[in-house]
PDB file of C-alpha atoms and ligand atoms in Angstrom:
ATOM      1  CA  MET A   1       0.000   0.000   0.000  1.00  0.00           C
ATOM      2  CA  HIS A   2       2.901   2.301   0.807  1.00  0.00           C
ATOM      3  CA  HIS A   3       4.169   1.836  -2.750  1.00  0.00           C
ATOM      4  CA  PHE A   4       0.759   2.700  -4.210  1.00  0.00           C
ATOM      5  CA  PHE A   5       0.224   5.911  -2.277  1.00  0.00           C
ATOM      6  CA  HIS A   6       3.807   7.169  -2.515  1.00  0.00           C
ATOM      7  CA  PRO A   7       4.755   6.103  -6.007  1.00  0.00           C
ATOM      8  CA  SER A   8       7.855   7.177  -7.852  1.00  0.00           C
ATOM      9  CA  THR A   9       6.262   5.896 -11.047  1.00  0.00           C
ATOM     10  CA  THR A  10       2.752   5.585 -12.492  1.00  0.00           C
ATOM     11  CA  SER A  11       1.112   2.304 -11.471  1.00  0.00           C
ATOM     12  CA  LEU A  12      -2.051   0.613 -12.688  1.00  0.00           C
ATOM     13  CA  LYS A  13      -5.367  -0.003 -10.934  1.00  0.00           C
ATOM     14  CA  VAL A  14      -7.842  -2.245 -12.730  1.00  0.00           C
ATOM     15  CA  CYS A  15     -11.384  -1.622 -11.570  1.00  0.00           C
ATOM     16  CA  GLY A  16     -14.626  -3.567 -11.906  1.00  0.00           C
ATOM     17  CA  VAL A  17     -13.316  -7.059 -11.187  1.00  0.00           C
ATOM     18  CA  THR A  18     -16.111  -9.605 -10.734  1.00  0.00           C
ATOM     19  CA  LEU A  19     -14.350 -12.947 -11.246  1.00  0.00           C
ATOM     20  CA  GLU A  20     -11.988 -14.698  -8.839  1.00  0.00           C
ATOM     21  CA  SER A  21      -9.970 -16.034 -11.803  1.00  0.00           C
ATOM     22  CA  ASP A  22      -9.477 -12.479 -13.157  1.00  0.00           C
ATOM     23  CA  ALA A  23      -8.346 -11.285  -9.729  1.00  0.00           C
ATOM     24  CA  HIS A  24      -5.698 -14.021  -9.547  1.00  0.00           C
ATOM     25  CA  GLN A  25      -4.563 -13.254 -13.097  1.00  0.00           C
ATOM     26  CA  LEU A  26      -4.129  -9.559 -12.193  1.00  0.00           C
ATOM     27  CA  VAL A  27      -1.795 -10.656  -9.388  1.00  0.00           C
ATOM     28  CA  ALA A  28       0.114 -12.885 -11.816  1.00  0.00           C
ATOM     29  CA  GLU A  29       0.484  -9.956 -14.233  1.00  0.00           C
ATOM     30  CA  GLY A  30       1.959  -7.793 -11.468  1.00  0.00           C
ATOM     31  CA  ILE A  31      -0.862  -5.226 -11.381  1.00  0.00           C
ATOM     32  CA  THR A  32      -0.633  -2.944  -8.328  1.00  0.00           C
ATOM     33  CA  ALA A  33      -4.318  -2.586  -7.412  1.00  0.00           C
ATOM     34  CA  LEU A  34      -7.734  -3.986  -8.241  1.00  0.00           C
ATOM     35  CA  GLY A  35     -11.150  -2.487  -7.654  1.00  0.00           C
ATOM     36  CA  VAL A  36     -14.338  -4.338  -6.807  1.00  0.00           C
ATOM     37  CA  ASN A  37     -17.577  -2.421  -7.285  1.00  0.00           C
ATOM     38  CA  PHE A  38     -20.053  -2.573  -4.402  1.00  0.00           C
ATOM     39  CA  TRP A  39     -22.612  -0.203  -5.947  1.00  0.00           C
ATOM     40  CA  PRO A  40     -25.656  -2.364  -6.788  1.00  0.00           C
ATOM     41  CA  LYS A  41     -26.540  -0.271  -9.862  1.00  0.00           C
ATOM     42  CA  SER A  42     -23.110  -0.713 -11.491  1.00  0.00           C
ATOM     43  CA  LYS A  43     -22.745  -2.974 -14.535  1.00  0.00           C
ATOM     44  CA  ARG A  44     -19.780  -4.373 -12.618  1.00  0.00           C
ATOM     45  CA  TYR A  45     -21.500  -4.910  -9.273  1.00  0.00           C
ATOM     46  CA  LEU A  46     -20.178  -7.698  -7.091  1.00  0.00           C
ATOM     47  CA  PRO A  47     -22.111  -8.425  -3.891  1.00  0.00           C
ATOM     48  CA  PRO A  48     -19.861  -8.161  -0.809  1.00  0.00           C
ATOM     49  CA  VAL A  49     -20.688 -11.758   0.109  1.00  0.00           C
ATOM     50  CA  ASP A  50     -19.179 -12.935  -3.207  1.00  0.00           C
ATOM     51  CA  ALA A  51     -16.131 -10.680  -2.900  1.00  0.00           C
ATOM     52  CA  ALA A  52     -15.536 -12.088   0.572  1.00  0.00           C
ATOM     53  CA  LYS A  53     -15.034 -15.524  -0.989  1.00  0.00           C
ATOM     54  CA  PHE A  54     -11.812 -14.577  -2.789  1.00  0.00           C
ATOM     55  CA  LEU A  55     -10.452 -11.171  -1.712  1.00  0.00           C
ATOM     56  CA  PRO A  56      -9.015 -12.345   1.649  1.00  0.00           C
ATOM     57  CA  ALA A  57      -6.585 -14.717  -0.134  1.00  0.00           C
ATOM     58  CA  LEU A  58      -5.219 -11.770  -2.138  1.00  0.00           C
ATOM     59  CA  LYS A  59      -4.129  -9.731   0.897  1.00  0.00           C
ATOM     60  CA  GLU A  60      -0.586  -8.345   0.460  1.00  0.00           C
ATOM     61  CA  LYS A  61      -0.529  -9.660  -3.140  1.00  0.00           C
ATOM     62  CA  ILE A  62      -2.422  -6.744  -4.666  1.00  0.00           C
ATOM     63  CA  LEU A  63      -4.056  -3.634  -3.189  1.00  0.00           C
ATOM     64  CA  ARG A  64      -7.767  -4.486  -2.773  1.00  0.00           C
ATOM     65  CA  VAL A  65      -9.983  -1.435  -3.309  1.00  0.00           C
ATOM     66  CA  GLY A  66     -13.738  -1.453  -2.670  1.00  0.00           C
ATOM     67  CA  VAL A  67     -15.720   1.038  -4.773  1.00  0.00           C
ATOM     68  CA  PHE A  68     -18.784   2.552  -3.079  1.00  0.00           C
ATOM     69  CA  VAL A  69     -21.470   5.032  -4.123  1.00  0.00           C
ATOM     70  CA  ASN A  70     -23.240   6.681  -1.193  1.00  0.00           C
ATOM     71  CA  ALA A  71     -23.086   3.478   0.849  1.00  0.00           C
ATOM     72  CA  PRO A  72     -24.016   3.322   4.523  1.00  0.00           C
ATOM     73  CA  THR A  73     -20.870   3.981   6.566  1.00  0.00           C
ATOM     74  CA  GLN A  74     -21.309   0.707   8.430  1.00  0.00           C
ATOM     75  CA  GLU A  75     -21.206  -1.333   5.200  1.00  0.00           C
ATOM     76  CA  VAL A  76     -17.845   0.198   4.262  1.00  0.00           C
ATOM     77  CA  LEU A  77     -16.440  -0.117   7.767  1.00  0.00           C
ATOM     78  CA  SER A  78     -17.298  -3.794   8.059  1.00  0.00           C
ATOM     79  CA  LEU A  79     -15.488  -4.668   4.806  1.00  0.00           C
ATOM     80  CA  LEU A  80     -12.416  -2.745   6.023  1.00  0.00           C
ATOM     81  CA  LYS A  81     -12.514  -4.196   9.547  1.00  0.00           C
ATOM     82  CA  GLU A  82     -13.055  -7.749   8.281  1.00  0.00           C
ATOM     83  CA  ASP A  83      -9.958  -7.236   6.110  1.00  0.00           C
ATOM     84  CA  ILE A  84     -11.809  -7.995   2.873  1.00  0.00           C
ATOM     85  CA  ILE A  85     -10.604  -4.715   1.343  1.00  0.00           C
ATOM     86  CA  ASP A  86      -7.552  -2.541   2.071  1.00  0.00           C
ATOM     87  CA  VAL A  87      -8.920   0.774   0.843  1.00  0.00           C
ATOM     88  CA  ALA A  88     -12.368   2.281   0.253  1.00  0.00           C
ATOM     89  CA  GLN A  89     -13.023   4.349  -2.873  1.00  0.00           C
ATOM     90  CA  PHE A  90     -15.877   6.847  -2.503  1.00  0.00           C
ATOM     91  CA  HIS A  91     -17.278   7.417  -5.985  1.00  0.00           C
ATOM     92  CA  GLY A  92     -20.626   9.061  -5.266  1.00  0.00           C
ATOM     93  CA  ASP A  93     -21.788  12.215  -3.520  1.00  0.00           C
ATOM     94  CA  GLU A  94     -19.919  11.561  -0.265  1.00  0.00           C
ATOM     95  CA  THR A  95     -19.244  14.794   1.634  1.00  0.00           C
ATOM     96  CA  PRO A  96     -16.207  15.738   3.752  1.00  0.00           C
ATOM     97  CA  GLU A  97     -18.424  15.024   6.791  1.00  0.00           C
ATOM     98  CA  TYR A  98     -19.128  11.481   5.502  1.00  0.00           C
ATOM     99  CA  CYS A  99     -15.382  10.919   4.935  1.00  0.00           C
ATOM    100  CA  ALA A 100     -14.200  12.391   8.263  1.00  0.00           C
ATOM    101  CA  PRO A 101     -14.667   9.262  10.459  1.00  0.00           C
ATOM    102  CA  PHE A 102     -12.600   7.200   8.004  1.00  0.00           C
ATOM    103  CA  ALA A 103      -9.769   9.737   8.122  1.00  0.00           C
ATOM    104  CA  GLU A 104     -10.000  10.085  11.917  1.00  0.00           C
ATOM    105  CA  ASN A 105      -9.850   6.304  12.439  1.00  0.00           C
ATOM    106  CA  GLY A 106      -6.943   5.754  10.068  1.00  0.00           C
ATOM    107  CA  HIS A 107      -8.894   3.927   7.344  1.00  0.00           C
ATOM    108  CA  PRO A 108      -7.313   4.700   3.976  1.00  0.00           C
ATOM    109  CA  PHE A 109      -9.703   5.944   1.315  1.00  0.00           C
ATOM    110  CA  ILE A 110      -9.699   7.371  -2.176  1.00  0.00           C
ATOM    111  CA  ARG A 111     -12.180  10.157  -2.975  1.00  0.00           C
ATOM    112  CA  ALA A 112     -13.227  10.102  -6.624  1.00  0.00           C
ATOM    113  CA  ILE A 113     -14.124  13.414  -8.253  1.00  0.00           C
ATOM    114  CA  GLY A 114     -16.044  13.707 -11.527  1.00  0.00           C
ATOM    115  CA  VAL A 115     -14.247  16.556 -13.280  1.00  0.00           C
ATOM    116  CA  LYS A 116     -16.621  18.887 -15.124  1.00  0.00           C
ATOM    117  CA  ASN A 117     -14.390  21.968 -15.092  1.00  0.00           C
ATOM    118  CA  ALA A 118     -11.727  23.693 -12.953  1.00  0.00           C
ATOM    119  CA  ASP A 119     -14.328  24.411 -10.258  1.00  0.00           C
ATOM    120  CA  SER A 120     -14.653  20.648  -9.671  1.00  0.00           C
ATOM    121  CA  LEU A 121     -11.142  20.705  -8.218  1.00  0.00           C
ATOM    122  CA  THR A 122     -11.624  23.203  -5.399  1.00  0.00           C
ATOM    123  CA  ASN A 123     -11.742  22.288  -1.692  1.00  0.00           C
ATOM    124  CA  ILE A 124     -10.449  18.772  -2.353  1.00  0.00           C
ATOM    125  CA  HIS A 125      -8.285  18.814   0.784  1.00  0.00           C
ATOM    126  CA  ASP A 126     -11.490  19.015   2.852  1.00  0.00           C
ATOM    127  CA  TYR A 127     -11.999  15.279   2.224  1.00  0.00           C
ATOM    128  CA  GLN A 128      -8.723  14.348   4.050  1.00  0.00           C
ATOM    129  CA  ALA A 129      -8.385  11.497   1.525  1.00  0.00           C
ATOM    130  CA  SER A 130      -5.314   9.264   1.222  1.00  0.00           C
ATOM    131  CA  ALA A 131      -5.564   9.726  -2.548  1.00  0.00           C
ATOM    132  CA  ILE A 132      -7.780  11.499  -5.077  1.00  0.00           C
ATOM    133  CA  LEU A 133      -9.128   9.876  -8.235  1.00  0.00           C
ATOM    134  CA  LEU A 134     -10.018  12.229 -11.076  1.00  0.00           C
ATOM    135  CA  ASP A 135     -12.651  10.778 -13.406  1.00  0.00           C
ATOM    136  CA  ALA A 136     -14.994  12.018 -16.133  1.00  0.00           C
ATOM    137  CA  HIS A 137     -18.086  13.843 -14.857  1.00  0.00           C
ATOM    138  CA  ALA A 138     -20.934  11.307 -15.062  1.00  0.00           C
ATOM    139  CA  PRO A 139     -24.202  12.548 -13.512  1.00  0.00           C
ATOM    140  CA  GLY A 140     -26.345   9.675 -12.285  1.00  0.00           C
ATOM    141  CA  VAL A 141     -23.994   6.846 -13.282  1.00  0.00           C
ATOM    142  CA  TYR A 142     -20.957   8.156 -11.352  1.00  0.00           C
ATOM    143  CA  GLY A 143     -18.228   6.157 -13.151  1.00  0.00           C
ATOM    144  CA  GLY A 144     -17.197   3.404 -15.500  1.00  0.00           C
ATOM    145  CA  THR A 145     -18.400   5.297 -18.586  1.00  0.00           C
ATOM    146  CA  GLY A 146     -15.304   5.023 -20.802  1.00  0.00           C
ATOM    147  CA  ASP A 147     -15.369   8.810 -21.297  1.00  0.00           C
ATOM    148  CA  THR A 148     -12.289  11.010 -20.921  1.00  0.00           C
ATOM    149  CA  PHE A 149     -12.093  14.577 -19.565  1.00  0.00           C
ATOM    150  CA  ASP A 150      -9.674  17.458 -20.096  1.00  0.00           C
ATOM    151  CA  TRP A 151      -6.394  16.026 -18.807  1.00  0.00           C
ATOM    152  CA  ASN A 152      -4.853  19.502 -18.635  1.00  0.00           C
ATOM    153  CA  LEU A 153      -7.059  20.077 -15.577  1.00  0.00           C
ATOM    154  CA  ALA A 154      -5.534  16.971 -13.958  1.00  0.00           C
ATOM    155  CA  ARG A 155      -2.006  18.015 -14.890  1.00  0.00           C
ATOM    156  CA  THR A 156      -2.489  21.476 -13.380  1.00  0.00           C
ATOM    157  CA  PHE A 157      -4.078  20.003 -10.246  1.00  0.00           C
ATOM    158  CA  ILE A 158      -1.127  17.627  -9.723  1.00  0.00           C
ATOM    159  CA  SER A 159       1.450  20.347 -10.246  1.00  0.00           C
ATOM    160  CA  LYS A 160      -0.296  22.454  -7.582  1.00  0.00           C
ATOM    161  CA  ASN A 161      -0.654  19.481  -5.171  1.00  0.00           C
ATOM    162  CA  PRO A 162       2.601  17.530  -5.575  1.00  0.00           C
ATOM    163  CA  THR A 163       2.341  15.588  -2.302  1.00  0.00           C
ATOM    164  CA  LEU A 164      -1.233  14.341  -2.841  1.00  0.00           C
ATOM    165  CA  PRO A 165      -1.406  10.987  -4.700  1.00  0.00           C
ATOM    166  CA  VAL A 166      -3.710  11.437  -7.709  1.00  0.00           C
ATOM    167  CA  LEU A 167      -5.145   8.629  -9.845  1.00  0.00           C
ATOM    168  CA  LEU A 168      -6.261   9.434 -13.377  1.00  0.00           C
ATOM    169  CA  ALA A 169      -9.401   7.670 -14.630  1.00  0.00           C
ATOM    170  CA  GLY A 170     -11.986   8.001 -17.377  1.00  0.00           C
ATOM    171  CA  GLY A 171     -11.667   6.379 -20.777  1.00  0.00           C
ATOM    172  CA  ILE A 172      -8.095   5.124 -20.364  1.00  0.00           C
ATOM    173  CA  THR A 173      -7.208   2.533 -23.029  1.00  0.00           C
ATOM    174  CA  ALA A 174      -4.076   1.025 -24.550  1.00  0.00           C
ATOM    175  CA  GLU A 175      -4.279   3.776 -27.183  1.00  0.00           C
ATOM    176  CA  ASN A 176      -4.112   6.724 -24.782  1.00  0.00           C
ATOM    177  CA  ALA A 177      -2.328   5.290 -21.696  1.00  0.00           C
ATOM    178  CA  ALA A 178       1.112   6.491 -22.834  1.00  0.00           C
ATOM    179  CA  GLU A 179      -0.129  10.028 -23.457  1.00  0.00           C
ATOM    180  CA  ALA A 180      -1.981  10.048 -20.114  1.00  0.00           C
ATOM    181  CA  THR A 181       1.200   8.991 -18.310  1.00  0.00           C
ATOM    182  CA  THR A 182       3.469  11.491 -20.056  1.00  0.00           C
ATOM    183  CA  LEU A 183       1.102  14.449 -19.886  1.00  0.00           C
ATOM    184  CA  VAL A 184      -0.336  14.012 -16.381  1.00  0.00           C
ATOM    185  CA  HIS A 185       2.241  11.914 -14.439  1.00  0.00           C
ATOM    186  CA  PRO A 186      -0.427  10.481 -12.115  1.00  0.00           C
ATOM    187  CA  ALA A 187       0.297   8.128  -9.230  1.00  0.00           C
ATOM    188  CA  ALA A 188      -1.757   5.557 -11.116  1.00  0.00           C
ATOM    189  CA  LEU A 189      -3.958   5.092 -14.126  1.00  0.00           C
ATOM    190  CA  ASP A 190      -7.322   3.616 -13.200  1.00  0.00           C
ATOM    191  CA  LEU A 191      -9.635   1.958 -15.669  1.00  0.00           C
ATOM    192  CA  ALA A 192     -12.660  -0.223 -16.072  1.00  0.00           C
ATOM    193  CA  SER A 193     -14.053  -0.115 -19.656  1.00  0.00           C
ATOM    194  CA  GLY A 194     -10.615  -0.195 -21.310  1.00  0.00           C
ATOM    195  CA  SER A 195      -9.631  -3.379 -19.472  1.00  0.00           C
ATOM    196  CA  GLU A 196     -12.557  -5.657 -20.305  1.00  0.00           C
ATOM    197  CA  SER A 197     -14.263  -7.631 -23.059  1.00  0.00           C
ATOM    198  CA  THR A 198     -17.720  -7.126 -21.528  1.00  0.00           C
ATOM    199  CA  PRO A 199     -18.577  -5.287 -18.292  1.00  0.00           C
ATOM    200  CA  GLY A 200     -16.881  -7.042 -15.394  1.00  0.00           C
ATOM    201  CA  ILE A 201     -14.930  -9.563 -17.519  1.00  0.00           C
ATOM    202  CA  LYS A 202     -11.260  -8.698 -17.960  1.00  0.00           C
ATOM    203  CA  ASP A 203      -9.346  -8.855 -21.262  1.00  0.00           C
ATOM    204  CA  PHE A 204      -5.695  -9.527 -20.494  1.00  0.00           C
ATOM    205  CA  ASP A 205      -4.472  -8.600 -23.975  1.00  0.00           C
ATOM    206  CA  LYS A 206      -5.828  -5.102 -23.333  1.00  0.00           C
ATOM    207  CA  ILE A 207      -4.374  -4.995 -19.822  1.00  0.00           C
ATOM    208  CA  ARG A 208      -0.909  -6.104 -21.012  1.00  0.00           C
ATOM    209  CA  ALA A 209      -0.999  -3.475 -23.769  1.00  0.00           C
ATOM    210  CA  ILE A 210      -1.813  -0.780 -21.199  1.00  0.00           C
ATOM    211  CA  GLN A 211       0.993  -1.955 -18.899  1.00  0.00           C
ATOM    212  CA  ALA A 212       3.422  -1.852 -21.828  1.00  0.00           C
ATOM    213  CA  ALA A 213       2.259   1.653 -22.791  1.00  0.00           C
ATOM    214  CA  ILE A 214       2.810   2.931 -19.235  1.00  0.00           C
ATOM    215  CA  SER A 215       6.279   1.337 -19.018  1.00  0.00           C
ATOM    216  CA  THR A 216       7.363   2.811 -22.328  1.00  0.00           C
ATOM    217  CA  ALA A 217       6.078   6.251 -21.398  1.00  0.00           C
ATOM    218  CA  GLN A 218       8.033   6.583 -18.145  1.00  0.00           C
TER     219      GLN A 218
HETATM  220  O1  LIG B 301     -17.329   1.021 -13.189  1.00  0.00           O
HETATM  221  C1  LIG B 301     -18.449   1.322 -12.783  1.00  0.00           C
HETATM  222  O2  LIG B 301     -19.470   0.747 -13.215  1.00  0.00           O
HETATM  223  C2  LIG B 301     -18.627   2.395 -11.778  1.00  0.00           C
HETATM  224  C3  LIG B 301     -19.910   2.786 -11.427  1.00  0.00           C
HETATM  225  C4  LIG B 301     -20.108   3.747 -10.459  1.00  0.00           C
HETATM  226  C5  LIG B 301     -19.042   4.326  -9.821  1.00  0.00           C
HETATM  227  C6  LIG B 301     -17.747   3.955 -10.158  1.00  0.00           C
HETATM  228  C7  LIG B 301     -17.511   3.008 -11.135  1.00  0.00           C
HETATM  229  N1  LIG B 301     -16.218   2.656 -11.501  1.00  0.00           N
HETATM  230  C8  LIG B 301     -15.105   3.143 -10.767  1.00  0.00           C
HETATM  231  C9  LIG B 301     -13.798   3.246 -11.409  1.00  0.00           C
HETATM  232  O3  LIG B 301     -12.829   3.457 -10.690  1.00  0.00           O
HETATM  233  C10 LIG B 301     -13.594   3.223 -12.905  1.00  0.00           C
HETATM  234  O4  LIG B 301     -12.385   2.600 -13.164  1.00  0.00           O
HETATM  235  C11 LIG B 301     -13.551   4.669 -13.392  1.00  0.00           C
HETATM  236  O5  LIG B 301     -14.824   5.243 -13.243  1.00  0.00           O
HETATM  237  C12 LIG B 301     -13.138   4.744 -14.886  1.00  0.00           C
HETATM  238  O6  LIG B 301     -13.992   3.979 -15.677  1.00  0.00           O
HETATM  239  P1  LIG B 301     -13.732   3.839 -17.253  1.00  0.00           P
HETATM  240  O7  LIG B 301     -13.950   5.172 -17.869  1.00  0.00           O
HETATM  241  O8  LIG B 301     -14.734   2.835 -17.692  1.00  0.00           O
HETATM  242  O9  LIG B 301     -12.336   3.336 -17.448  1.00  0.00           O
END
């Protein structure tokens, strides 16, 4: 986890994992982090009870991130306390007040921000997040759209906040991963649509191509 949040290079987080076999293959491919989506309306939803069958065995092998949209605090806390996930990712309308107990109790979390314009990037320190994920603005669906946003906003944000780990998300594919790495220099690229054959099913040719693009770019 230390490596992920204090990176010297851009790492990769593959989100929307639903299959145990895909999770093990991500470990075998040396991917830094995986995301499991606990929002019931996501195309990539995995019920916590199913995630609990395979995520514990992956502890220390890959960073296990749980993605939540406006979930009850207790649901998030129990997955963290039961050691099913390492990090929570808040990808909905969670406020600084919602996030505060996680920060105060030392639970690492990523706050995802849908970037509409420069105003989307104000007051981000209020969340006290371990890392920030910048994604395309997606009213109502929140994430996983495959759409990009203006990466110059991300680049400017990172240059003004050099000690805050920032993940870049939204429409990352093998075709644009090198440019995203070179232009933005994020702590990690994060992707769902660009890593799968159908929602929730990973395509390892695509994932290897993205890894290669990141390596070449840095
Ligand atoms: O993937 C989803 O279905 C999703 C739904 C609601 C909130 C978040 C979601 N995904 C979280 C992620 O971290 C995705 O990787 C991120 O939104 C980028 O997705 P994509 O543009 O498809 O690469």
